[in-house]
């Protein structure tokens, strides 16, 4: 999506946490400057589910470092 970088920057500017996810096959398409941030890279839906549950749990307990 072309506007995703604008939307991500806006949310970061508002101090909101942003979780970026990318399927392993599409990682080469991510803009180089977005690679400076943590990206959840997944291969299967199960991988993604597990990673998101972990991240949401950390966010809800305020233990996640927001860059």
Short mmCIF file of N, CA and C in Angstrom, two decimals, residues 2 5-6 17 19-21 23 28 31 33-36 39 41 43 47 49 51-53 63-65:
data_model
loop_
_atom_site.label_atom_id
_atom_site.label_comp_id
_atom_site.label_asym_id
_atom_site.label_seq_id
_atom_site.Cartn_x
_atom_site.Cartn_y
_atom_site.Cartn_z
N UNK A 2 0.65 2.15 -0.91
CA UNK A 2 1.50 3.33 -1.02
C UNK A 2 1.45 4.27 0.18
N UNK A 5 3.48 4.17 4.61
CA UNK A 5 4.59 4.88 5.24
C UNK A 5 4.11 6.21 5.82
N UNK A 6 3.22 6.88 5.15
CA UNK A 6 2.63 8.11 5.67
C UNK A 6 1.85 7.82 6.95
N UNK A 17 2.10 3.29 19.42
CA UNK A 17 2.91 2.14 18.99
C UNK A 17 2.46 1.65 17.62
N UNK A 19 2.96 -1.66 15.01
CA UNK A 19 3.47 -3.00 14.76
C UNK A 19 3.48 -3.22 13.26
N UNK A 20 4.65 -3.41 12.71
CA UNK A 20 4.75 -3.65 11.27
C UNK A 20 5.00 -5.13 11.05
N UNK A 21 4.25 -5.70 10.13
CA UNK A 21 4.34 -7.13 9.81
C UNK A 21 4.57 -7.28 8.31
N UNK A 23 5.18 -10.57 5.32
CA UNK A 23 5.42 -11.97 4.94
C UNK A 23 6.85 -12.08 4.42
N UNK A 28 11.74 -8.12 0.71
CA UNK A 28 12.59 -7.36 -0.20
C UNK A 28 11.89 -6.12 -0.75
N UNK A 31 10.57 -0.68 1.96
CA UNK A 31 11.48 0.44 1.73
C UNK A 31 12.63 0.37 2.74
N UNK A 33 14.31 2.51 4.41
CA UNK A 33 14.25 3.28 5.65
C UNK A 33 13.28 2.68 6.66
N UNK A 34 12.32 1.90 6.21
CA UNK A 34 11.39 1.23 7.13
C UNK A 34 12.08 0.07 7.83
N UNK A 35 13.15 -0.43 7.27
CA UNK A 35 13.87 -1.55 7.87
C UNK A 35 14.59 -1.15 9.15
N UNK A 36 14.65 0.15 9.44
CA UNK A 36 15.27 0.62 10.68
C UNK A 36 14.39 0.29 11.88
N UNK A 39 10.26 -5.19 12.45
CA UNK A 39 9.21 -5.72 11.59
C UNK A 39 9.01 -7.19 11.95
N UNK A 41 8.40 -10.55 10.88
CA UNK A 41 8.49 -11.30 9.62
C UNK A 41 7.91 -12.68 9.88
N UNK A 43 6.11 -16.46 8.16
CA UNK A 43 6.00 -17.38 7.02
C UNK A 43 4.60 -18.01 6.98
N UNK A 47 2.74 -18.49 12.66
CA UNK A 47 3.88 -17.65 13.07
C UNK A 47 3.41 -16.24 13.40
N UNK A 49 0.34 -15.19 14.16
CA UNK A 49 -0.53 -15.19 15.34
C UNK A 49 0.30 -15.21 16.62
N UNK A 51 3.45 -14.29 17.09
CA UNK A 51 4.20 -13.04 17.26
C UNK A 51 3.29 -11.90 17.71
N UNK A 52 2.09 -11.82 17.13
CA UNK A 52 1.16 -10.74 17.51
C UNK A 52 0.66 -10.90 18.94
N UNK A 53 0.38 -12.12 19.34
CA UNK A 53 -0.04 -12.35 20.72
C UNK A 53 1.04 -11.90 21.69
N UNK A 63 5.52 -3.25 28.88
CA UNK A 63 6.90 -3.68 28.94
C UNK A 63 7.60 -3.55 27.60
N UNK A 64 6.88 -3.14 26.58
CA UNK A 64 7.46 -3.03 25.25
C UNK A 64 8.12 -1.68 25.10
N UNK A 65 9.37 -1.69 24.67
CA UNK A 65 10.08 -0.44 24.40
C UNK A 65 9.59 0.10 23.08
#
